[in-house]
Short mmCIF file of C-alpha atoms in Angstrom, two decimals:
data_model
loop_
_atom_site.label_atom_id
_atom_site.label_comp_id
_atom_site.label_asym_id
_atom_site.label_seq_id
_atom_site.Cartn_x
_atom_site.Cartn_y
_atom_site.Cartn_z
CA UNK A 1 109.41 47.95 149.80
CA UNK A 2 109.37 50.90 147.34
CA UNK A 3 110.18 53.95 148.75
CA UNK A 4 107.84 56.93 148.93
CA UNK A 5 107.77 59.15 145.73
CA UNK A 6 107.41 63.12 146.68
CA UNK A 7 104.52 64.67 146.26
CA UNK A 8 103.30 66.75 142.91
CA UNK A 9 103.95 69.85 142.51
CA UNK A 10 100.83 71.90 142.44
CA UNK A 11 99.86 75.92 142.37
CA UNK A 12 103.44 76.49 140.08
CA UNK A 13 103.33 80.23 139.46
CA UNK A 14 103.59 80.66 135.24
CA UNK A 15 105.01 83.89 135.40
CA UNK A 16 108.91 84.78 135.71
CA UNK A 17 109.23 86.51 138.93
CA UNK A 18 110.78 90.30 137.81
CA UNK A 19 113.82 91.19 139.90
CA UNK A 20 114.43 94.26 141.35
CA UNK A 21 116.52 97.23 138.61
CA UNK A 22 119.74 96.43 140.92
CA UNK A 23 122.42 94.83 140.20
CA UNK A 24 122.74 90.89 141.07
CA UNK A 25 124.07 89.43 144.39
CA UNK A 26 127.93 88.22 144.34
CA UNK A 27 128.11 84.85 143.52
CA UNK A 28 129.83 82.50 146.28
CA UNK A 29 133.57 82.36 146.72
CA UNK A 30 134.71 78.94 145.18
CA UNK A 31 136.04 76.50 147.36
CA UNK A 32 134.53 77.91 150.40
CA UNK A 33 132.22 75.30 152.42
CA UNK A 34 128.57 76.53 152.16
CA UNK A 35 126.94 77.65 155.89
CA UNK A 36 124.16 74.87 156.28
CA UNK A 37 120.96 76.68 157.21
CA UNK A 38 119.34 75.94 160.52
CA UNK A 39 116.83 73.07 159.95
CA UNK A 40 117.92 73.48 156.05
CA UNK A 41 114.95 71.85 153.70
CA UNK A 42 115.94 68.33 152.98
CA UNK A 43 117.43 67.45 149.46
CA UNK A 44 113.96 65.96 148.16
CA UNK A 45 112.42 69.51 148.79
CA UNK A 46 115.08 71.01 146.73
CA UNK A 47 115.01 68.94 143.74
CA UNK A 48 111.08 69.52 144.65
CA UNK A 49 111.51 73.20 144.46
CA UNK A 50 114.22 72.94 141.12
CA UNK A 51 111.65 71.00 139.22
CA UNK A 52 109.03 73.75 139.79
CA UNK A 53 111.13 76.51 139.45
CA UNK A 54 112.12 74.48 135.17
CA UNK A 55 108.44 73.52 134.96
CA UNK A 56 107.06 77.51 135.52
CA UNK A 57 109.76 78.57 133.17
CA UNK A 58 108.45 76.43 130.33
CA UNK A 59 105.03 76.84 131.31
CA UNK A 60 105.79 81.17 131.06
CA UNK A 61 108.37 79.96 127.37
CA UNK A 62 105.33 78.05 125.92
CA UNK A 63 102.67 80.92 126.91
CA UNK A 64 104.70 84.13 125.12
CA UNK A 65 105.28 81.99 122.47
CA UNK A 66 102.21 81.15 121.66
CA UNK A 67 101.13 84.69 122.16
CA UNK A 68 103.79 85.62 119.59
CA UNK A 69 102.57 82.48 116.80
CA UNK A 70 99.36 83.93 117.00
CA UNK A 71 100.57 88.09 115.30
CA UNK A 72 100.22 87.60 111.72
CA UNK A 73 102.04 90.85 110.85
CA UNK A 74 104.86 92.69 111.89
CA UNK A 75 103.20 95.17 113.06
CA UNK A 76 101.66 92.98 116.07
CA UNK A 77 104.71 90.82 116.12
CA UNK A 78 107.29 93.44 116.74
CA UNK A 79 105.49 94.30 120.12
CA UNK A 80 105.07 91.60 121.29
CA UNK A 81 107.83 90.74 121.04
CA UNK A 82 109.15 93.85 123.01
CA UNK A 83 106.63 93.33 125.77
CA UNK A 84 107.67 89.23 126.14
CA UNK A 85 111.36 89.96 126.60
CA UNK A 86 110.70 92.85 128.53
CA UNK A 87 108.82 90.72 131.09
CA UNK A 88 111.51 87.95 130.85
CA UNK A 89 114.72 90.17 131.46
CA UNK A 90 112.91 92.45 134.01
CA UNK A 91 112.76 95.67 132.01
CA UNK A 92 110.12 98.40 131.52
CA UNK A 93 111.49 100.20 128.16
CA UNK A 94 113.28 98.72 125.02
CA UNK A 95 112.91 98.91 121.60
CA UNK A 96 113.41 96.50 118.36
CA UNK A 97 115.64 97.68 114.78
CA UNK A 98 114.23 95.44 111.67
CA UNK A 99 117.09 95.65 109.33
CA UNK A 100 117.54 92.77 107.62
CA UNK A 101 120.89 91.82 106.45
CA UNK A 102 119.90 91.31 102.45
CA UNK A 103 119.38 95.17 102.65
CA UNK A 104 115.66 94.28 100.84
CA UNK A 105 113.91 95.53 103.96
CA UNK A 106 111.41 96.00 105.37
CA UNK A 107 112.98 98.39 107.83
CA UNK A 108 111.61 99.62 110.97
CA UNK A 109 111.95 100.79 114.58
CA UNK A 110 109.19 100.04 117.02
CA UNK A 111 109.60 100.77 120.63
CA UNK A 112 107.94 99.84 123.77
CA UNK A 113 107.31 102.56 126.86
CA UNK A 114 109.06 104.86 124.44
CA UNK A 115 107.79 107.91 122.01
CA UNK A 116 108.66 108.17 118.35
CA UNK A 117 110.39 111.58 119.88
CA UNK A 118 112.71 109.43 121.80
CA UNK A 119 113.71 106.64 119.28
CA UNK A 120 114.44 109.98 117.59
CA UNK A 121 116.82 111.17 120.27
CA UNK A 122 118.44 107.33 119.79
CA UNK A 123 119.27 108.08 116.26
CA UNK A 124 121.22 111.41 117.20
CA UNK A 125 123.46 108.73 118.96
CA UNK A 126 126.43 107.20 116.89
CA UNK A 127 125.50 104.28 115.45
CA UNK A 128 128.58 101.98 116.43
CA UNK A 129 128.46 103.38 120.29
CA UNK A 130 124.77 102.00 120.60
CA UNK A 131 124.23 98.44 121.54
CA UNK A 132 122.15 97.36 118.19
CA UNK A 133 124.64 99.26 116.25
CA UNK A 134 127.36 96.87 117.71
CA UNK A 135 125.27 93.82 116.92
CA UNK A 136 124.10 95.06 113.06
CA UNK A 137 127.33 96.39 112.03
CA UNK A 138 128.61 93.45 109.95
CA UNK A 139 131.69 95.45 108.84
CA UNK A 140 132.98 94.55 112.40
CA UNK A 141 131.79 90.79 112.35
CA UNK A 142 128.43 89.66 113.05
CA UNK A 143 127.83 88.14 116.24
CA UNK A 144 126.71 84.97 116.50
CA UNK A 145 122.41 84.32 117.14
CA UNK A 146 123.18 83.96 121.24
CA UNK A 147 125.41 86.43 121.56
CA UNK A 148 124.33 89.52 123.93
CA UNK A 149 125.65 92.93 124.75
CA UNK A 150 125.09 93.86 128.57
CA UNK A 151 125.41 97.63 130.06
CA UNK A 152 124.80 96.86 133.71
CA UNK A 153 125.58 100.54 134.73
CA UNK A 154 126.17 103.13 131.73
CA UNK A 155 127.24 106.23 133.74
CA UNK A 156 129.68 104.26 135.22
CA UNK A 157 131.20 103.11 131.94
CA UNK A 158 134.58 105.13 131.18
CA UNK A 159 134.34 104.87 127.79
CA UNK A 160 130.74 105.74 126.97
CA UNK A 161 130.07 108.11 124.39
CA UNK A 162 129.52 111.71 125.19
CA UNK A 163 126.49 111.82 123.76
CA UNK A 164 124.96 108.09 124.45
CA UNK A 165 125.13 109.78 128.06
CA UNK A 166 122.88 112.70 127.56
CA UNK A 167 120.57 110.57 125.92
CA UNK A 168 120.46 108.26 128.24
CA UNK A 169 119.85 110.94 130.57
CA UNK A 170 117.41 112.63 128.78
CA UNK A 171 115.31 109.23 128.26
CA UNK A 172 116.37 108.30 132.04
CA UNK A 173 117.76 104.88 131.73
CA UNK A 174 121.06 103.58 133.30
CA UNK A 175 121.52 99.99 131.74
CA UNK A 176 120.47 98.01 128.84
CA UNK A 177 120.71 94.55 127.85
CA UNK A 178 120.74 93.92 123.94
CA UNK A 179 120.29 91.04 121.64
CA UNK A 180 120.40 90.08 117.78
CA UNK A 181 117.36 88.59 116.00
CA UNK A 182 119.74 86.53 114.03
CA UNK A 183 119.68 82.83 113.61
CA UNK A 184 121.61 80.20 110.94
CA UNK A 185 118.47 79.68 108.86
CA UNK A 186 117.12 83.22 109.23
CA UNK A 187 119.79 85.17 108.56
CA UNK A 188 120.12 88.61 110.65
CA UNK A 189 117.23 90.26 110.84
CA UNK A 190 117.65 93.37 113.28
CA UNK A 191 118.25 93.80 117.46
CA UNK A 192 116.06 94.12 120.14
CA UNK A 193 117.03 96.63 123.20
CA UNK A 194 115.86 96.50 126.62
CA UNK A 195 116.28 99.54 128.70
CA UNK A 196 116.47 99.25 132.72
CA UNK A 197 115.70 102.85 134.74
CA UNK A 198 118.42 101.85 137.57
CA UNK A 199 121.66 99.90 137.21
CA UNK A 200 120.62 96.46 136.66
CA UNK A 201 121.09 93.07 134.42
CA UNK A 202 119.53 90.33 133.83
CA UNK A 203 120.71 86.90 135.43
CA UNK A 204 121.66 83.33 134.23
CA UNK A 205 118.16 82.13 134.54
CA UNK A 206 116.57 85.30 132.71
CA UNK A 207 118.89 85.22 130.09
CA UNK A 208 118.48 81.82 128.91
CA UNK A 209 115.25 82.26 128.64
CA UNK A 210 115.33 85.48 126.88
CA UNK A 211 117.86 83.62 124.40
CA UNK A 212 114.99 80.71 123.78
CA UNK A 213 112.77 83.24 123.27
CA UNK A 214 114.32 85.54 121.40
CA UNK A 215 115.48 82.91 118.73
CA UNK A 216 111.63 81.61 118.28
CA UNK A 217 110.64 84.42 118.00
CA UNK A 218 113.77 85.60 115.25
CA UNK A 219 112.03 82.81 113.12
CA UNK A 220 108.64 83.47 113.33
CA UNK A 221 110.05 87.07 111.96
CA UNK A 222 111.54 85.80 109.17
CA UNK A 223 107.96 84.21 107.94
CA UNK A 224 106.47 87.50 108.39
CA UNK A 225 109.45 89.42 106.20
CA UNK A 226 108.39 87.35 103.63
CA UNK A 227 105.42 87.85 103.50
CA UNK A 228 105.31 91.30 103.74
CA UNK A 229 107.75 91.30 100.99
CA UNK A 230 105.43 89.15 99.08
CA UNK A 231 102.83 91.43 99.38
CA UNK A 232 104.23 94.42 98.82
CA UNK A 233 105.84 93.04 95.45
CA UNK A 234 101.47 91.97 94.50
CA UNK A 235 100.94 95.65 95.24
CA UNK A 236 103.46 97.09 93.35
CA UNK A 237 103.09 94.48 90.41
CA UNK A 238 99.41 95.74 90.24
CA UNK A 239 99.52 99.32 90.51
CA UNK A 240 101.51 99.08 88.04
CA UNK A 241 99.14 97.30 85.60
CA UNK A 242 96.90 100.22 86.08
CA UNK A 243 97.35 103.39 84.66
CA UNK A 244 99.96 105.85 86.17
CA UNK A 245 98.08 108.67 85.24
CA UNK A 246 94.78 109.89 84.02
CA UNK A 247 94.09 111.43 80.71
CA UNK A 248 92.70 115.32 80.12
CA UNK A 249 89.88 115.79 77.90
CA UNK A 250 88.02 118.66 77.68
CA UNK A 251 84.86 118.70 79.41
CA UNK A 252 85.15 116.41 82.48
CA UNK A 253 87.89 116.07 84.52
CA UNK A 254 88.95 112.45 86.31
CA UNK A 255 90.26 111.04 89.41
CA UNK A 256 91.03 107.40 90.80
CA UNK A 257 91.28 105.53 94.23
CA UNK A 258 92.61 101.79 94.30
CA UNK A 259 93.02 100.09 97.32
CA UNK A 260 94.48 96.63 96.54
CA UNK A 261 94.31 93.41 99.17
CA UNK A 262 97.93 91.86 100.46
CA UNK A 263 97.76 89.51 98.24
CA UNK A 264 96.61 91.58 95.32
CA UNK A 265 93.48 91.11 93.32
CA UNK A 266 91.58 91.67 90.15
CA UNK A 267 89.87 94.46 90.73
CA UNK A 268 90.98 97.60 87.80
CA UNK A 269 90.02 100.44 86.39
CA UNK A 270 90.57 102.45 83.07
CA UNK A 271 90.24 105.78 81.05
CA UNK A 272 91.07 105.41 77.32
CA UNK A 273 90.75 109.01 74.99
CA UNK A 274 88.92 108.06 72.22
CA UNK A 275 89.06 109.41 68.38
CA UNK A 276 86.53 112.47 68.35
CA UNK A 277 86.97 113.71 71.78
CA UNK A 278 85.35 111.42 73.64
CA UNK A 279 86.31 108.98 76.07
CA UNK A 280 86.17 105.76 77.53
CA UNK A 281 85.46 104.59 81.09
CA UNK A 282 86.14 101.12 82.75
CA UNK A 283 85.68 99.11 85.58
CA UNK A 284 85.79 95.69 86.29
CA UNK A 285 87.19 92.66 88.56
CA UNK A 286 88.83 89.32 87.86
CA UNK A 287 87.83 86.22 90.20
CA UNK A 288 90.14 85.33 92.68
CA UNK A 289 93.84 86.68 94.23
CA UNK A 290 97.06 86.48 93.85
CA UNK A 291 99.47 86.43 91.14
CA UNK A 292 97.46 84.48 88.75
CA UNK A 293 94.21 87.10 89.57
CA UNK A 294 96.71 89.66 88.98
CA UNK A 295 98.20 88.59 85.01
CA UNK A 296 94.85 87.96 84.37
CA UNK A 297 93.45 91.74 85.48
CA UNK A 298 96.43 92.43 83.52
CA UNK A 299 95.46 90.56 79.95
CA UNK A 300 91.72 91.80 80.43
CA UNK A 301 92.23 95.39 80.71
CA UNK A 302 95.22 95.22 77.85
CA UNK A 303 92.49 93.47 75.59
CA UNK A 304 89.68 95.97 76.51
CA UNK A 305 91.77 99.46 75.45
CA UNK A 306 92.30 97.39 71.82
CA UNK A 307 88.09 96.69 71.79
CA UNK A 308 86.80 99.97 72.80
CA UNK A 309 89.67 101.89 70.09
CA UNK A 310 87.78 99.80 67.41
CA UNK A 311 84.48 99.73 68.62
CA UNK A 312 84.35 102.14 71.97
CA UNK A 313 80.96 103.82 70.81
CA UNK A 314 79.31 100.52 70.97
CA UNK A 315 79.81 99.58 74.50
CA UNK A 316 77.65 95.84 73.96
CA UNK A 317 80.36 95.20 71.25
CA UNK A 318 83.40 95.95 73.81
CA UNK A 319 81.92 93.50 76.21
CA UNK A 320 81.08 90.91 73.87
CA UNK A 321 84.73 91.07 72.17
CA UNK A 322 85.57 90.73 75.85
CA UNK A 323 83.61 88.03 76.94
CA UNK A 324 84.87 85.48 73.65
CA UNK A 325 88.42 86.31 74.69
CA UNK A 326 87.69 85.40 78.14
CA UNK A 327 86.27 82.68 77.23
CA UNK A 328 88.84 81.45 74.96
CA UNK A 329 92.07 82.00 76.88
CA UNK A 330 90.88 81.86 80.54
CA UNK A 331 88.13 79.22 80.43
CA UNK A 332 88.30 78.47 84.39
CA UNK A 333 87.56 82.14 85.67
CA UNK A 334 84.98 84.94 85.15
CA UNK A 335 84.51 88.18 85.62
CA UNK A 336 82.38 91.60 85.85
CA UNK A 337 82.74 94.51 84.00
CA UNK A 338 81.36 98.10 83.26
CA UNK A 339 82.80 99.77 79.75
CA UNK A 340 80.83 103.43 79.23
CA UNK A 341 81.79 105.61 76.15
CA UNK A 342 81.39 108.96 76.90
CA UNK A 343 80.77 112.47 74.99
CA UNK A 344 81.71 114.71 77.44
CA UNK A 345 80.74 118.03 75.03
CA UNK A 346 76.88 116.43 75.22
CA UNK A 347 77.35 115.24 79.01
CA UNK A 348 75.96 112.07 77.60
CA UNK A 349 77.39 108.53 78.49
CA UNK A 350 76.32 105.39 76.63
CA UNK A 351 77.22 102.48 79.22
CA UNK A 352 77.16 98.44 79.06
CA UNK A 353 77.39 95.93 82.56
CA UNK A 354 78.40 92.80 82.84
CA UNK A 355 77.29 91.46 85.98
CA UNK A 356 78.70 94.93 87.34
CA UNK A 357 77.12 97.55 89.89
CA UNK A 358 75.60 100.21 88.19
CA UNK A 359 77.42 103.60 88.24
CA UNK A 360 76.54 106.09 90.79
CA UNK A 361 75.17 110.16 89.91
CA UNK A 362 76.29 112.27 92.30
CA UNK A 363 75.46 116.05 91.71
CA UNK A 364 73.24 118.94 93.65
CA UNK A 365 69.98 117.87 92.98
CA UNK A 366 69.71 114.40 93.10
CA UNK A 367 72.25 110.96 93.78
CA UNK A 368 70.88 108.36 92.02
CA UNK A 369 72.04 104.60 90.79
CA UNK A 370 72.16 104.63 86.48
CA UNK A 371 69.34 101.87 85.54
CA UNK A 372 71.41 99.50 84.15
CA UNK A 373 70.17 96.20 82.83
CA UNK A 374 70.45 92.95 84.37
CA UNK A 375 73.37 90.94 82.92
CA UNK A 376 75.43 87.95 83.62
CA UNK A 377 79.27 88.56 84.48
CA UNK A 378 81.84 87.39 81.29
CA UNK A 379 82.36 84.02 81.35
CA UNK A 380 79.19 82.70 82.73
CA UNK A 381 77.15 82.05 79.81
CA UNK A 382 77.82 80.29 76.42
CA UNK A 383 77.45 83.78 74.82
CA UNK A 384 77.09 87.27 76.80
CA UNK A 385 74.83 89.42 75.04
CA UNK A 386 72.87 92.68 77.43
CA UNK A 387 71.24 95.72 75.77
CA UNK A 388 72.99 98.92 76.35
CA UNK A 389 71.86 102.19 78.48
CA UNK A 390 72.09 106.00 77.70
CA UNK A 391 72.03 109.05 80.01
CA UNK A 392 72.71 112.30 80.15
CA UNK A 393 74.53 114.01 83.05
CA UNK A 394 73.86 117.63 84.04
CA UNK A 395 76.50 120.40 84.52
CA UNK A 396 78.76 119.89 87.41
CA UNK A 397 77.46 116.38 88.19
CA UNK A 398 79.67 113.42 88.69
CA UNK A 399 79.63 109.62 87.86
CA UNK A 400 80.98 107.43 90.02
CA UNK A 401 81.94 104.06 88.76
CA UNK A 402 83.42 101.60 91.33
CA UNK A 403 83.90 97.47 92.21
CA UNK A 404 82.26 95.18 94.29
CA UNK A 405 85.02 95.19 96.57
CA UNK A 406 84.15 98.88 98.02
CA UNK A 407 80.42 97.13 99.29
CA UNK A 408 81.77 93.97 100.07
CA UNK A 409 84.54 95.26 103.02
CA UNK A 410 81.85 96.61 104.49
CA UNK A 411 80.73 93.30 105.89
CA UNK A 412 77.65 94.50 105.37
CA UNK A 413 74.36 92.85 103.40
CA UNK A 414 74.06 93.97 99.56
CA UNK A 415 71.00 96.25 99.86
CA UNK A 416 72.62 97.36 103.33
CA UNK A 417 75.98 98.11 101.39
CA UNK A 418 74.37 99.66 98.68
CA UNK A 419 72.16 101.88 100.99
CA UNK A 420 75.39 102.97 103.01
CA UNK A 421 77.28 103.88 99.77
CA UNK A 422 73.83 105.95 98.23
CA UNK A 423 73.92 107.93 101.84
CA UNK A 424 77.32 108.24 101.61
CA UNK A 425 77.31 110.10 98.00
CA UNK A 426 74.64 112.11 98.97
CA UNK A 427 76.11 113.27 101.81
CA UNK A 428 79.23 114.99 100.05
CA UNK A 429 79.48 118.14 101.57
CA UNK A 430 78.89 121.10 98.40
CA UNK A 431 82.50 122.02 98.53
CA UNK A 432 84.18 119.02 97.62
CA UNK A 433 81.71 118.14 95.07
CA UNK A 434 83.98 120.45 92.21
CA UNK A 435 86.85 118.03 92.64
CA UNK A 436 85.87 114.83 91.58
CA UNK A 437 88.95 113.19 93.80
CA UNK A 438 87.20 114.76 97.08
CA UNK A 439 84.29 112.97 95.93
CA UNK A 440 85.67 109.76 96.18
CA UNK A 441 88.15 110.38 98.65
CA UNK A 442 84.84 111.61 100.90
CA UNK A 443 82.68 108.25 99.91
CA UNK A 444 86.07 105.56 100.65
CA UNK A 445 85.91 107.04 104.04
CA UNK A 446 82.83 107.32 104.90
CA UNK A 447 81.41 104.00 103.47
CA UNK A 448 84.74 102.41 105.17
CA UNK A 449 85.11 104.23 108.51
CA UNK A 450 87.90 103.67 111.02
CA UNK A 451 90.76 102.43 108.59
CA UNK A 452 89.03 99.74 106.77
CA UNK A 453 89.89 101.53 103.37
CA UNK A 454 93.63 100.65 103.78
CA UNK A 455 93.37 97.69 106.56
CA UNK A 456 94.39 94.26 104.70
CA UNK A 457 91.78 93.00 103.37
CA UNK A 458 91.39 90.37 100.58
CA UNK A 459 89.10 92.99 98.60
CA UNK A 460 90.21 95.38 95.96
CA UNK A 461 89.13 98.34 95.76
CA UNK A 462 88.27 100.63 93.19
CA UNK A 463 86.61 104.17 92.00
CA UNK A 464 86.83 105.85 89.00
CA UNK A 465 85.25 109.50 89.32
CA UNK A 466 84.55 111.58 86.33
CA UNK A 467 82.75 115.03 86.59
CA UNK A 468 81.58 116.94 83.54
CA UNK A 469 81.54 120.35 83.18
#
């Protein structure tokens, strides 16, 4: 006959149980017999009780881990982070260094429980006589990914540094227990701190954990450094496309605002002097993202400043010189665009649309959209061809040209969108409306409230202000 197999294990708590900041009992003297416990549980109910105790530590692993797959940025990962191994090692404070080893960044410190005042007061410390200094400094040797660094009671260290001790007074913590976020196929990538208010450590259990945990959660960082990297190399690689400065002409005066998605986009932006002291004005946006979007913003705008030099008073012309180059060398993609030439001494501006959203006039007694005509965006047809507009701005008014992108982060319908921007222009308090940068620093805002001009977002963004005298 079989015998009896235990029962399951039910109602397994999935959280590590936090122990108390004091330092861990002594272990057992070896060789000495163990003192059987009156009516002791029988050897079933501890392997019972051992099975739970691995099966709520995995359960608690595969929850915080999850938690952590889930941040897409470092921004949300880094805290995380912080809070997970602060629950696992049984610590209220720490804080985390991103330095990565290739010195290409990026490089930050984020702490938990603790102000950017006191990460400051950490920084007044020696590097070398903190524990992440210890761990980062590779002149010494780098540690290996499970090594740790454990300060069960600082103050009664004989060799702390003078002024690690006021710190740590100041802040009011008395241990710390410190790991690298280094692994073989990550490389080092910074330390993470946890600080402990009383004289404490973690123990076997909590640190082999933390060490699972910690080296996760080193590779999910590495994904995110690269990305980031990625994206700030798009953002770079397409502000610099666009031009680094404005040019002065007499008679209106200019200002930009791009705003350009992580993985950069097509959306640019242009103002050409012209022969005869006029000017030229552009807008426009290439389909898609990423690097490809990007050359190709890149060869559009380059082709439009050789068009409107040779032909800038006839705005149709620009567009259509555009369009058959389009069409030509980028066959698969389309675009919108808005070229106006403008004779600033006259206040008059002589505009052509492709598929674009009509410029905005923005002055003190009346906001209005230009009537533009309807036309197709480059690339759509077999052969672009709209009529061209003409109007006349009065004296301290200004035109606001801008992309799709600033209406479509709105999340918003197109008549809503439209109807927020309009409100938003004419609300532009009389102050700000002599600087044409105010302008459209005052409509970004208030069209996107509450960060969503400079959250990620894979929308460009783009306004080109010009007010004439």
């Amino acid at each position: 006959m079989n015998a009896p197999h235990p029962p399951k294990v039910a109602g397994i708590d999935s959280t590590v149980p936090t122990p108390a900041h004091t330092a861990p009992p002594a272990p057992a003297v070896p060789g000495a017999a163990p003192v059987p416990a009156p009516n002791g549980p029988a050897p079933a109910a501890l392997l019972q009780d051992r099975l739970a105790g691995w099966v709520s530590d995995l359960t608690t692993l595969h929850e915080l881990t999850e938690r952590l797959s889930r941040t897409h940025t470092l921004e949300a990962a880094l805290p995380e982070l912080l809070r997970a191994g602060a629950a696992l090692v049984g610590a209220r404070r720490g804080f985390v260094v991103l330095e990565p080893d290739d010195g290409l960044g990026p490089c930050t410190t984020i702490g938990l429980g603790l102000a950017r005042s006191d990460l400051g007061h950490m920084e007044t410390v020696p590097r070398g006589a903190l524990p992440y200094g210890k761990l980062l400094d590779t002149t010494a040797g780098l540690p290996g990914g499970d090594s740790e660094i454990v300060h069960p009671d600082l103050f009664a260290e004989g060799g702390l540094d003078p002024r690690h001790r006021e710190v740590a007074a100041r802040l009011g913590y008395a241990a710390s227990y410190a790991r690298p976020l280094s692994t073989d196929a990550a490389g080092r990538l910074g330390a993470a701190v946890w600080l402990y208010d009383e004289p404490a450590e973690p123990h076997e259990r909590q640190r082999h954990l933390v060490g699972l945990y910690v080296r996760y959660a080193t590779e999910h960082l590495a994904g995110l450094v690269e990305l980031e990297r990625t994206r700030a190399c798009m953002r770079t690689i397409s502000e610099e496309l666009l031009p680094s400065r404005l040019p002065r002409v007499t008679g209106v005066e200019l200002a930009a605002r791009h705003r350009t998605g992580p993985r950069g986009g097509g959306d640019w932006y242009d103002a050409l002097p012209l022969p005869e002291a006029t000017l030229g004005l552009a807008v426009g946006s290439v389909t898609g993202s990423g690097p490809s979007a990007v050359a190709a913003m890149g060869r559009l705008r380059a082709s439009l400043r050789a068009y409107a030099v040779m032909e800038g008073e006839d705005p149709v012309a620009v567009l259509s010189d555009l369009e058959l180059l389009l069409r030509l060398t980028e066959p698969a993609r389309s675009a919108t665009a808005l070229f106006a030439y403008c004779e600033p001494t006259l206040r008059k501006i002589t505009l052509a649309g492709a598929g674009h959203s009509p410029p905005l006039l923005i002055g003190e007694r009346r906001t209005e959209f230009a009537e533009t005509s309807v036309s197709a965006p480059l690339g759509m047809l077999a052969c672009w061809e709209a009529p061209s507009v003409e109007f006349q701005a009065e004296p301290g008014e200004t035109v606001l040209l801008y992309t799709d992108g600033l209406l479509h982060r709105t999340g918003d319908p197109t008549d809503r969108a439209f109807a927020r921007l309009h409100a938003a222009a004419a609300g532009v308090p009389r102050v700000l409306r002599r600087d044409p940068g105010a302008v459209a620093d005052h409509v970004l805002r208030t069209v996107l409230p509450d960060g969503l001009d400079t959250a990620d977002n894979e929308e460009d963004v783009v306004l080109l202000a010009a007010r004439f005298d």
